[in-house]
Coordinates of C-alpha atoms in Angstrom, one line a residue:
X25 CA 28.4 19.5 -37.5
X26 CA 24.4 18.4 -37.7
X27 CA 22.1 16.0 -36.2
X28 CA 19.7 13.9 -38.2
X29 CA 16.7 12.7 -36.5
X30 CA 14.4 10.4 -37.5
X31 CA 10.9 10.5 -36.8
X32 CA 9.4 7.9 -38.0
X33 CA 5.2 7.4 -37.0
X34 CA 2.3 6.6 -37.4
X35 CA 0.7 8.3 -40.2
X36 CA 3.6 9.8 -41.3
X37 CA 7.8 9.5 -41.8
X38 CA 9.7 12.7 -40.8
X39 CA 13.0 14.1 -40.5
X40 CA 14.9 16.7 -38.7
X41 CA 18.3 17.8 -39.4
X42 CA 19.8 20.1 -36.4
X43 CA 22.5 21.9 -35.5
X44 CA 24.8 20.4 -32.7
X45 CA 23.2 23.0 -30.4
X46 CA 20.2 21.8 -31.1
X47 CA 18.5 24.3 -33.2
X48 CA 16.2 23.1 -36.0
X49 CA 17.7 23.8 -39.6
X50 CA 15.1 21.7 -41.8
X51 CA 12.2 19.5 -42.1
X52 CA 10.9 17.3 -44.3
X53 CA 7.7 14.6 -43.9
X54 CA 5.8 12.6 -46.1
X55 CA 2.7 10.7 -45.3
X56 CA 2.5 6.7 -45.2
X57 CA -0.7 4.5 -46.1
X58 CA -2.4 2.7 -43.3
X59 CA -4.1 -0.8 -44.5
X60 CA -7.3 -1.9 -42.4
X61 CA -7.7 -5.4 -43.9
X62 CA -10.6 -6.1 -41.5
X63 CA -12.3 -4.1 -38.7
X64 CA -10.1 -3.3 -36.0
X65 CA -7.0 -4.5 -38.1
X66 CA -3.9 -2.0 -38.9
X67 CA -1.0 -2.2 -41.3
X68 CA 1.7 -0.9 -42.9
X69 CA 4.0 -1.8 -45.7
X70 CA 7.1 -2.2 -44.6
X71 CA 8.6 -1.2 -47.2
X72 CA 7.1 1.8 -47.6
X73 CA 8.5 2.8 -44.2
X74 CA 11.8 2.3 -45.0
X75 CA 11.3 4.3 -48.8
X76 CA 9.4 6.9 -46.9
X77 CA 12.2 7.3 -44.1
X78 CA 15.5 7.3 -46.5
X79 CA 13.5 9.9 -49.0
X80 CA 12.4 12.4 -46.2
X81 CA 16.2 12.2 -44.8
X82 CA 17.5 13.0 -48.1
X83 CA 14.8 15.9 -48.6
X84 CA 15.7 17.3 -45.1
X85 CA 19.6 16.9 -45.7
X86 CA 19.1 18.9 -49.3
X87 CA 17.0 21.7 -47.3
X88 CA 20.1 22.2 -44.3
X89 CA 22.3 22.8 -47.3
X90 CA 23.8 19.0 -47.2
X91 CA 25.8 19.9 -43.9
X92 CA 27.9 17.2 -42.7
X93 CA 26.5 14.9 -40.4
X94 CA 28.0 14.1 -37.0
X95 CA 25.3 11.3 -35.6
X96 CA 21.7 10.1 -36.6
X97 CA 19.4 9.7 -34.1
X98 CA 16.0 7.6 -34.2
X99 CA 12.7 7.5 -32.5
X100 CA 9.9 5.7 -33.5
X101 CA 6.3 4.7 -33.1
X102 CA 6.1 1.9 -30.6
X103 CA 4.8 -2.0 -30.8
X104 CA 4.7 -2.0 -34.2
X105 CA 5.6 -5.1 -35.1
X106 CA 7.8 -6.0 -38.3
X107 CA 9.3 -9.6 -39.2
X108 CA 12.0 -10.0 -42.2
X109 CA 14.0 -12.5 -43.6
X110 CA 17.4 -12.1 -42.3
X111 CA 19.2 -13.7 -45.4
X112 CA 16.9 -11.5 -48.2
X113 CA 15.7 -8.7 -45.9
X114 CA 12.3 -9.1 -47.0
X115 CA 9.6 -8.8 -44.6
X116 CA 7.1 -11.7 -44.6
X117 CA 4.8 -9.8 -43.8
X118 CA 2.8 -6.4 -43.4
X119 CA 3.5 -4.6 -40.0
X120 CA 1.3 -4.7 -37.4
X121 CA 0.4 -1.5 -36.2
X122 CA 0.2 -0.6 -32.5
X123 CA -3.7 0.2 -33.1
X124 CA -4.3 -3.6 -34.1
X125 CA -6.5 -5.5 -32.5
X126 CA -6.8 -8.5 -33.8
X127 CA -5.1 -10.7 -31.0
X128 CA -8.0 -9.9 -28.8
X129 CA -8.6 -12.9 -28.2
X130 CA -5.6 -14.4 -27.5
X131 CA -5.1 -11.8 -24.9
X132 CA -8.3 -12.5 -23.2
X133 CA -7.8 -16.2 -23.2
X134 CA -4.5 -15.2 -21.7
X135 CA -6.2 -13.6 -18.8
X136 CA -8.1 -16.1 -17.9
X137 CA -5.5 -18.6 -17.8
X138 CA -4.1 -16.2 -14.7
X139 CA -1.0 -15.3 -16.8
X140 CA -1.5 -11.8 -16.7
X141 CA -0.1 -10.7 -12.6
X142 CA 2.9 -12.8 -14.2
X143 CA 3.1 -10.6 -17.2
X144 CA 2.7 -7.6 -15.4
X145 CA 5.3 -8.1 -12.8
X146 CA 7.7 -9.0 -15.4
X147 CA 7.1 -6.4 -18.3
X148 CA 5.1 -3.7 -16.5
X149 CA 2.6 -4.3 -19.3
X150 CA -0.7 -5.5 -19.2
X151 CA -2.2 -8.5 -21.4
X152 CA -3.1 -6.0 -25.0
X153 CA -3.0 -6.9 -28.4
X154 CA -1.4 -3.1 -28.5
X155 CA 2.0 -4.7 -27.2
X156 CA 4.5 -6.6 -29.8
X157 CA 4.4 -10.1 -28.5
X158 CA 0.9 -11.8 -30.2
X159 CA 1.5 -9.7 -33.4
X160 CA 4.9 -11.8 -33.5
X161 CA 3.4 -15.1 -32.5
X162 CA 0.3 -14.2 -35.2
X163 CA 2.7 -13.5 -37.9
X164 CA 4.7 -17.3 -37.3
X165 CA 0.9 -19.0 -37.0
X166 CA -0.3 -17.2 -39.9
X167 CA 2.7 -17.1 -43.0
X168 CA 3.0 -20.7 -44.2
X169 CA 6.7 -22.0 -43.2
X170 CA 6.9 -18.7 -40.6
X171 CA 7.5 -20.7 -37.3
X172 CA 10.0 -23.3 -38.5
X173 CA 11.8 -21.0 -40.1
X174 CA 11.7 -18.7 -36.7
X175 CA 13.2 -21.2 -34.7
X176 CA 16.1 -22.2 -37.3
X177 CA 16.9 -19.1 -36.8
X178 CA 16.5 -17.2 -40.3
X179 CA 13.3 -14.6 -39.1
X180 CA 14.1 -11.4 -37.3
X181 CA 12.0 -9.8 -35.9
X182 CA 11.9 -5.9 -34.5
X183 CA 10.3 -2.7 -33.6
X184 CA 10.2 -0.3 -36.4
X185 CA 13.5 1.6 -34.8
X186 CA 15.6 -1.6 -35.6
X187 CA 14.1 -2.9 -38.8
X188 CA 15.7 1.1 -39.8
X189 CA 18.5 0.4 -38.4
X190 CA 18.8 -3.0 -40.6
X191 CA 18.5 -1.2 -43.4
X192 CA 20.3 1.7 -42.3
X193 CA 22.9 -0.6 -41.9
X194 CA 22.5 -2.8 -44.9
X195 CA 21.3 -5.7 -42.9
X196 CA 25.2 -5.5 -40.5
X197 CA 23.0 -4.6 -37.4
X198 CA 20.2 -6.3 -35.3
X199 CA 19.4 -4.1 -32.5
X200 CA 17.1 -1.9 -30.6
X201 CA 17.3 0.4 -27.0
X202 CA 15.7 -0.5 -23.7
X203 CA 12.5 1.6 -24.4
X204 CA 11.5 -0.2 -27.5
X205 CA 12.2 -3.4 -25.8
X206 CA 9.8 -2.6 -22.7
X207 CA 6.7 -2.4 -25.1
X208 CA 7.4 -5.7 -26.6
X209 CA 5.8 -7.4 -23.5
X210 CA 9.0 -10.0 -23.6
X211 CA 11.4 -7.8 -21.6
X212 CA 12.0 -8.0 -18.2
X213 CA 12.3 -4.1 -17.0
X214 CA 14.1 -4.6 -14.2
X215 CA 16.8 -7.0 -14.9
X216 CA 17.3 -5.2 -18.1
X217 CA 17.0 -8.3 -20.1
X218 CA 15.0 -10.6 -22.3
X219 CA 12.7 -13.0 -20.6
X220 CA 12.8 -16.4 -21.4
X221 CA 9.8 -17.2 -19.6
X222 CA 7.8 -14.5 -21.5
X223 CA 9.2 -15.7 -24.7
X224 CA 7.6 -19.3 -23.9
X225 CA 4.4 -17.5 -22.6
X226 CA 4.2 -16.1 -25.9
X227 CA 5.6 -18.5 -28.3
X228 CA 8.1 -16.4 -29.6
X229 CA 11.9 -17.9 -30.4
X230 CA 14.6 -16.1 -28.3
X231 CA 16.4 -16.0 -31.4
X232 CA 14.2 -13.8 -33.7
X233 CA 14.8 -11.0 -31.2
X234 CA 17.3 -8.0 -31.6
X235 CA 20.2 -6.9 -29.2
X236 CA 18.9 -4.5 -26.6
X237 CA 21.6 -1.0 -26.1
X238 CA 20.6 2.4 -24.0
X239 CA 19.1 4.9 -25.8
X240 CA 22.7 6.8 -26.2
X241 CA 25.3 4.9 -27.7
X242 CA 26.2 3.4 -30.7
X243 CA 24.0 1.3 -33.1
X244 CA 26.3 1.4 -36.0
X245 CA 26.7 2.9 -39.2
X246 CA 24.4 3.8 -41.9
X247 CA 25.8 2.9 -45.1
X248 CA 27.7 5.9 -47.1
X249 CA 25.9 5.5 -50.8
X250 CA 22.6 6.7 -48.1
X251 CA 24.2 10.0 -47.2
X252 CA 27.2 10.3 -48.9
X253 CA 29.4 8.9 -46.3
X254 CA 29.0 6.7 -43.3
X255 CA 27.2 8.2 -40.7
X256 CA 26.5 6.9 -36.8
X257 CA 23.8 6.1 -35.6
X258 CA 24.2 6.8 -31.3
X259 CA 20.6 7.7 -30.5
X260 CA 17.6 5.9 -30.3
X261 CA 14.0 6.1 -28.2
X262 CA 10.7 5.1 -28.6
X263 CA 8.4 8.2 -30.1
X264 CA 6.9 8.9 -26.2
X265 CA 10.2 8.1 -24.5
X266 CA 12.1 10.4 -26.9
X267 CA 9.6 13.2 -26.3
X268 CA 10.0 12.7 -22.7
X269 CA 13.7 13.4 -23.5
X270 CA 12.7 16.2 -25.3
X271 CA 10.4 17.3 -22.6
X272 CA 13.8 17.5 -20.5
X273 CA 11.3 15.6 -17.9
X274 CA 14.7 14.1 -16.3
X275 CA 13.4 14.3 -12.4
X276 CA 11.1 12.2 -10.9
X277 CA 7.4 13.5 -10.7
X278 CA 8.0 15.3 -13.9
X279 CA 4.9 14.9 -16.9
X280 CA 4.7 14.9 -20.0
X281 CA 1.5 14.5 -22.3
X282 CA 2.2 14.1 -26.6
X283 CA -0.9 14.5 -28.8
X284 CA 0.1 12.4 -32.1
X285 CA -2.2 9.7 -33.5
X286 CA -2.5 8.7 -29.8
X287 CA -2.1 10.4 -26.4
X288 CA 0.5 9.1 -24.4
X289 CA 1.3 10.7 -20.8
X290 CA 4.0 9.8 -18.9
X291 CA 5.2 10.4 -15.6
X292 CA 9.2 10.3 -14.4
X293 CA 9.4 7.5 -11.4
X294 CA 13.2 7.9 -11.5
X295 CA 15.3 4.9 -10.4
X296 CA 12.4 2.3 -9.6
X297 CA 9.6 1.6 -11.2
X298 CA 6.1 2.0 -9.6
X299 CA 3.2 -0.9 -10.0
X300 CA -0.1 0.7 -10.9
X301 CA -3.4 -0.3 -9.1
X302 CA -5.3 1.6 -11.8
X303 CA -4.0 0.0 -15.1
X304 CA -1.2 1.9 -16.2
X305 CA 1.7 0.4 -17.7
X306 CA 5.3 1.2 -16.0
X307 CA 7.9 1.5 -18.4
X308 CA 11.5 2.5 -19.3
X309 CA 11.5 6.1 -20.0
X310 CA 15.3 6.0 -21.0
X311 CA 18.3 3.8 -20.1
X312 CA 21.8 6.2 -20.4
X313 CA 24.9 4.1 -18.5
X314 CA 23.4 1.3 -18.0
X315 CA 21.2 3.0 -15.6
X316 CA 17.1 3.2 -16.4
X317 CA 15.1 5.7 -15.0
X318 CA 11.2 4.8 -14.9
X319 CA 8.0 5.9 -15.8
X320 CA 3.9 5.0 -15.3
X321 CA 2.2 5.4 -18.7
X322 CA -0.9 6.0 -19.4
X323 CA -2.2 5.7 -23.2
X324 CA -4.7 6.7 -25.5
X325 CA -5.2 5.1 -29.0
X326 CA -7.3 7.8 -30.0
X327 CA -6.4 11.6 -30.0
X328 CA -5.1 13.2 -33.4
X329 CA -6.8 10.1 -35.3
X330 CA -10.2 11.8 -34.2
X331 CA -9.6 14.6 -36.1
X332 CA -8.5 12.3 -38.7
X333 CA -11.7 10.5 -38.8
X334 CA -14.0 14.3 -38.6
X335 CA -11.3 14.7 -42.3
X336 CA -11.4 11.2 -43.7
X337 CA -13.7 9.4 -42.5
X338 CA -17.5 11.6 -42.0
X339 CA -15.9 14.5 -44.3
X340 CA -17.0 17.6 -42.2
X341 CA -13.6 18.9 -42.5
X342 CA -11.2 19.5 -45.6
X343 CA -7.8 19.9 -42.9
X344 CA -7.3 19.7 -39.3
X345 CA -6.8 23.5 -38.5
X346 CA -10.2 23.7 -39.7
X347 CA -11.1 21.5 -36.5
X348 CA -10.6 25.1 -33.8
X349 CA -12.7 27.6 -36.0
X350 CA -15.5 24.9 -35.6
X351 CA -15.1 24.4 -32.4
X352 CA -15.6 27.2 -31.7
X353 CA -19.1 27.8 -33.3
X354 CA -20.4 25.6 -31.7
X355 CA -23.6 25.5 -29.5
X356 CA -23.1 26.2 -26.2
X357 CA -26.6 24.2 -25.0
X358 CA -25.4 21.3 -26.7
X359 CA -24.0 19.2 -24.4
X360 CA -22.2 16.5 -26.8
X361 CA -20.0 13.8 -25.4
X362 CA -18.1 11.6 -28.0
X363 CA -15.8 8.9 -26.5
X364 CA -13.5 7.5 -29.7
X365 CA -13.2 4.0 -29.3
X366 CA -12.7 3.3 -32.7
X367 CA -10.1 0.8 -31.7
X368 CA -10.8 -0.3 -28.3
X369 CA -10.1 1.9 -25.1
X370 CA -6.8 2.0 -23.8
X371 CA -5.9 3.4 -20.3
X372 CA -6.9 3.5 -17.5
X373 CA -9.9 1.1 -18.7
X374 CA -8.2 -1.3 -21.4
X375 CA -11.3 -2.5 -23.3
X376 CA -10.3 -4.1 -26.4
X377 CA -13.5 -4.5 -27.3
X378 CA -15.2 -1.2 -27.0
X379 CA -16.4 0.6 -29.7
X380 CA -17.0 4.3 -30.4
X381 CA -19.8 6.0 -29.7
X382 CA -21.5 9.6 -29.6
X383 CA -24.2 10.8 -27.1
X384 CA -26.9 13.6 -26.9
X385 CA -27.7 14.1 -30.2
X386 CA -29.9 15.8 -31.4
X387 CA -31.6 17.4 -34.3
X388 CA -29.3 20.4 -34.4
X389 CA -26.6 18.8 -33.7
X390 CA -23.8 19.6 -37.1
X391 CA -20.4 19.6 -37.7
X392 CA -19.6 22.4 -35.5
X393 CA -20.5 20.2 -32.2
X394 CA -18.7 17.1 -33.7
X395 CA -15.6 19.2 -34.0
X396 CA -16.3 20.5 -30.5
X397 CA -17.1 16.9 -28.5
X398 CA -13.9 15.9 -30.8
X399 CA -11.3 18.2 -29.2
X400 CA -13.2 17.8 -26.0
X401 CA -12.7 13.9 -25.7
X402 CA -8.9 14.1 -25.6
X403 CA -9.1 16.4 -23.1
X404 CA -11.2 14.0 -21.1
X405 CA -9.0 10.7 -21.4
X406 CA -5.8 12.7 -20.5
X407 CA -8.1 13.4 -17.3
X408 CA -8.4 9.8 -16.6
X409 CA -4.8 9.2 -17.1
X410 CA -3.7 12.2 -14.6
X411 CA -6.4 10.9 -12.1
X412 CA -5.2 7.2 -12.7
X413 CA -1.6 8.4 -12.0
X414 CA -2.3 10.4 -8.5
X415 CA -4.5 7.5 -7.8
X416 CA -0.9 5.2 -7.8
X417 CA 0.2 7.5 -5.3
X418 CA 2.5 8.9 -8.2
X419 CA 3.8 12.3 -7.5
X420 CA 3.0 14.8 -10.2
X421 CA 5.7 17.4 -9.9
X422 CA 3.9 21.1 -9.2
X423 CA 1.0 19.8 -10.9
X424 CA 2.2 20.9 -14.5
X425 CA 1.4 19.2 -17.1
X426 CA 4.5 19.8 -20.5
X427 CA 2.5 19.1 -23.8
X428 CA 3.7 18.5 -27.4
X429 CA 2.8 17.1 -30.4
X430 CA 0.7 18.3 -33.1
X431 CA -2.5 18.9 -31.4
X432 CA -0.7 21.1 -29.2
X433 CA -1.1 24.1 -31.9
X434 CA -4.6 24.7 -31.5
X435 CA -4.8 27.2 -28.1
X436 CA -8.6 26.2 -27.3
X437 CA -8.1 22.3 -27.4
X438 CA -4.9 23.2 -25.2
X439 CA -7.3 25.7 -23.1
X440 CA -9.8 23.0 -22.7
X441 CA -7.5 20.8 -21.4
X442 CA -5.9 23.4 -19.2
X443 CA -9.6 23.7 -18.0
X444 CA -10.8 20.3 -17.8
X445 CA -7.4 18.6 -15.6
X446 CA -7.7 21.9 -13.6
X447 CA -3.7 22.3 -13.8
X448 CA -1.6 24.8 -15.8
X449 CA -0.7 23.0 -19.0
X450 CA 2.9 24.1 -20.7
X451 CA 3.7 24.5 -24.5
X452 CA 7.2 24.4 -25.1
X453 CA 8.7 27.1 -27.2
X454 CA 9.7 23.4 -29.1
X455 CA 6.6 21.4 -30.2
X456 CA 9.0 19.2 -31.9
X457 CA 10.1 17.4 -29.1
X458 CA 9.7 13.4 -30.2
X459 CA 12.7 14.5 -33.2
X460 CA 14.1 16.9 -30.2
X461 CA 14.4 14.0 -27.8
X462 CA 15.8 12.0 -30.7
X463 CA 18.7 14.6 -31.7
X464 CA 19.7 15.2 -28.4
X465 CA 20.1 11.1 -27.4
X466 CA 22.5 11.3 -30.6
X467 CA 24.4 14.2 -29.5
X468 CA 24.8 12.5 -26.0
X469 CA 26.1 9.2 -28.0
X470 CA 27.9 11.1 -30.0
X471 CA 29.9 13.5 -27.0
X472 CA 28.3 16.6 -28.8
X473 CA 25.4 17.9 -26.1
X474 CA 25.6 17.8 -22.7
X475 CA 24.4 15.9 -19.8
X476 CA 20.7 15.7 -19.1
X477 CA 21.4 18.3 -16.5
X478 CA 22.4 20.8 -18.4
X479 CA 20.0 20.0 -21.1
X480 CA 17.4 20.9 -18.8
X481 CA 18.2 24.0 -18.9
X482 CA 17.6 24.7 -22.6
X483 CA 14.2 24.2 -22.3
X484 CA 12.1 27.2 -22.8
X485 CA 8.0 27.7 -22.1
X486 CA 5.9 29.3 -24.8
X487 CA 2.5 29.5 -23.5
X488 CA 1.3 28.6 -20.3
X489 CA -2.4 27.5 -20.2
X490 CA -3.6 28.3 -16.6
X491 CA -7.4 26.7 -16.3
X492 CA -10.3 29.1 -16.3
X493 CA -13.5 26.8 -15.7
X494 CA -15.1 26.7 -12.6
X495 CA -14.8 24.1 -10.8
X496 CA -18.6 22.7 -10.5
X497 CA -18.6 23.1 -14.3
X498 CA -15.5 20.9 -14.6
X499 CA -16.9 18.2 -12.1
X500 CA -20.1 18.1 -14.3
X501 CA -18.6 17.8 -17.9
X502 CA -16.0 15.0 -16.5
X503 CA -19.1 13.1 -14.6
X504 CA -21.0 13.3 -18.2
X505 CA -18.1 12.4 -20.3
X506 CA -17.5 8.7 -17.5
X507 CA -20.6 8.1 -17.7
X508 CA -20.7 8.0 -21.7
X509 CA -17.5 6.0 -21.1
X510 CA -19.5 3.8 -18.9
X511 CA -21.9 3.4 -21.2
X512 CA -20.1 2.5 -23.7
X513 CA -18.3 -0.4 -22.0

């Protein structure tokens, strides 16, 4: 029997079918269009998710040789905010991406209302248009009929792992895990529960919201004309919750850092959660039994999508491998610091409002040192977040860091970062660890892999960075690059 995991992010809707040992038998992707209707806006189609998501899962079936299918199990990218009609299934709107900024406002007039120590102890969350809550309550103010029809009832509304698993299940199931609930910024962590209060904060009908499950169990069927025969669904995580899975990071003081769109570092606080003094969110990293076991987060809006924007946006590169080979080349005197704010600057500094920028140019300056300062600048913010995290009084297990995601292939971004946190950073033998995490929460749901502790064990190290800069160097680049940051701000 297989697993199917669905990946479904950012840029991009993937899927993994596996074997019930866990071993990777295919894998198919296709990318999805993001919509910026005004600066600092994101969207996606709906729609197009779903299309996206059913096609790759039929392409990756096809590839495993159609084997039959014991479980599904989903992960997703966070916040993203989708509302649908729940008697046509028709979403009345674009999705709001995580990266969307455009309840700003609302958030800072929040804040200085006082609400946001309330929030906080609540949610773990801070006041950010990155969380779900404003994108809902924008959506009702902003689609003629929206909010009357929200509180009669007839709007649902979900992260992207649910609005799947409505159409997974032809519209028979409403309902998400505990880790997609925590970034909606209307769940109360520790009572496991949705808040009432944060749902009048917020404006947001109690009603429109879907029924919350751990992350291994079931979540119903998807329909057999999909797959040729009813399937489960009995796994489901958030994209950085399910790579934590993946990660195996099941003891407290464990870290993980995935390099997607975003960078997202978490750290295992096992059984309670721990309140940041430095601006770090605490989360659910994953709720099996009816138990959850905690985390601090700390994330970045910007890591992959810089590379994205040296590709698409200035044109200096014609594919992201090329990104390393630059790098490379470039001039050593050049001290180039580029902090990517394109959407605001998330942890530890949570600045809506900043704005990229690039310092010590000069006339020399080319691609090669673009590409360089590029790579370096996730390097840096992971810094911040580490830092930020030891800062909480966190422990950070042996002071290894596990890394993932697709940045994770290029050995001198990884070496840099290995350099610049002065730790030994690990490469799983595994990059696929999001889908990874996803699987394995199926097979748990579905009685097919074993208990976390013995899923620890599967995990296996490809490459260990150990960091080779000295140590006055490293203090110097990280005082340039918070200064820059200061700067910017």
């Amino acid at each position: 029997m297989s697993i199917l995991a669905i990946d479904q992010g950012t840029t991009s809707s993937r899927a993994l079918v596996l074997t019930d040992d866990l071993r990777i038998q295919s894998i198919a992707q296709h990318e999805i269009r993001q919509h910026f209707p005004n600066s600092g806006w994101v969207e996606h189609d709906p729609d197009e998710i779903w299309s996206s998501t059913a096609a790759v899962a039929r392409e990756a079936i096809e590839k495993a040789g159609n084997p039959p299918l014991a479980a599904i199990g989903i992960t997703n990218q966070r916040e993203t905010t989708v509302v649908w009609d729940r008697r046509t299934g028709q979403p009345i709107h674009r999705a709001i991406v995580w990266q969307d900024r455009r309840t700003a406002d609302t958030c800072a007039a929040l804040k200085a209302e006082g609400h946001e120590p309330r929030v906080t102890e609540t949610t773990g969350l801070l006041l950010d248009p990155y969380f779900s809550a404003t994108k809902i309550a924008w959506i009702l103010d902003h689609v003629d009929g929206a909010r009357a029809a929200a509180e009669r009832g007839d709007l649902a509304f979900g992260t992207v792992d649910s609005w799947l698993i409505w159409r997974l299940t032809d519209g028979l199931c409403h309902l998400t895990d505990a880790t997609n609930a925590s970034r909606t910024m209307l769940y109360d962590i520790r009572a496991g529960e949705w808040s009432d209060e944060m749902c009048a904060l917020f404006r947001v009908p109690r009603a429109m919201l879907p029924e919350v499950r751990d992350c291994a169990g079931s979540f119903g069927e998807a329909r057999p004309d999909l797959f040729g025969r009813a399937v489960p669904i009995m796994g489901v995580a958030g994209d950085q919750q399910a790579a934590t899975v993946g990660q195996a990071c099941f003891d407290p003081g464990m870290t993980k850092a995935t390099y997607g769109t975003g960078c997202f570092a978490l750290l295992n606080t096992g059984d309670r959660p721990v309140w940041s003094q430095n601006r770090l969110l605490t989360t659910i990293a994953y709720r099996l039994n009816g138990r959850p076991t905690y985390a601090l987060e700390g994330s970045i809006f910007v890591a992959g999508a810089v590379v994205q924007w040296l590709r698409d946006g200035l044109g200096v590169i014609a594919s992201a491998d090329e990104t390393q080979a630059l790098a490379e080349r470039a001039d050593p005197a050049q001290d180039l610091v580029l902090v990517p704010a394109f959407t605001g600057l998330g942890a530890p500094h949570w600045r809506p409002d900043a704005r990229g920028a690039i310092f010590g140019l000069t006339r020399s300056t080319g691609p090669a040192e673009l590409a360089r300062a590029a790579l370096q600048s996730v390097g840096h913010q992971t810094r911040d977040l580490i830092e930020a995290m030891r800062a909480d009084g966190a422990t950070v297990e042996s002071a290894v860091l596990r890394v993932d995601g697709g940045m994770t292939r290029s050995d001198w971004t990884m070496q840099f970062l290995a350099d610049i946190l002065g730790v030994p950073v690990d490469r799983p033998r595994i990059t696929e660890t999001t889908a990874l995490g996803a699987a394995y929460l199926a097979g748990l749901g579905a009685g097919l892999c074993p208990e976390p502790a013995e899923f620890q064990k599967v995990w296996t190290l490809d490459r260990r960075f150990s960091p080779l800069m000295p140590e006055d160097e490293r203090a110097a680049r990280h005082d340039r690059w918070q200064r820059a940051v200061a700067c910017t701000i």
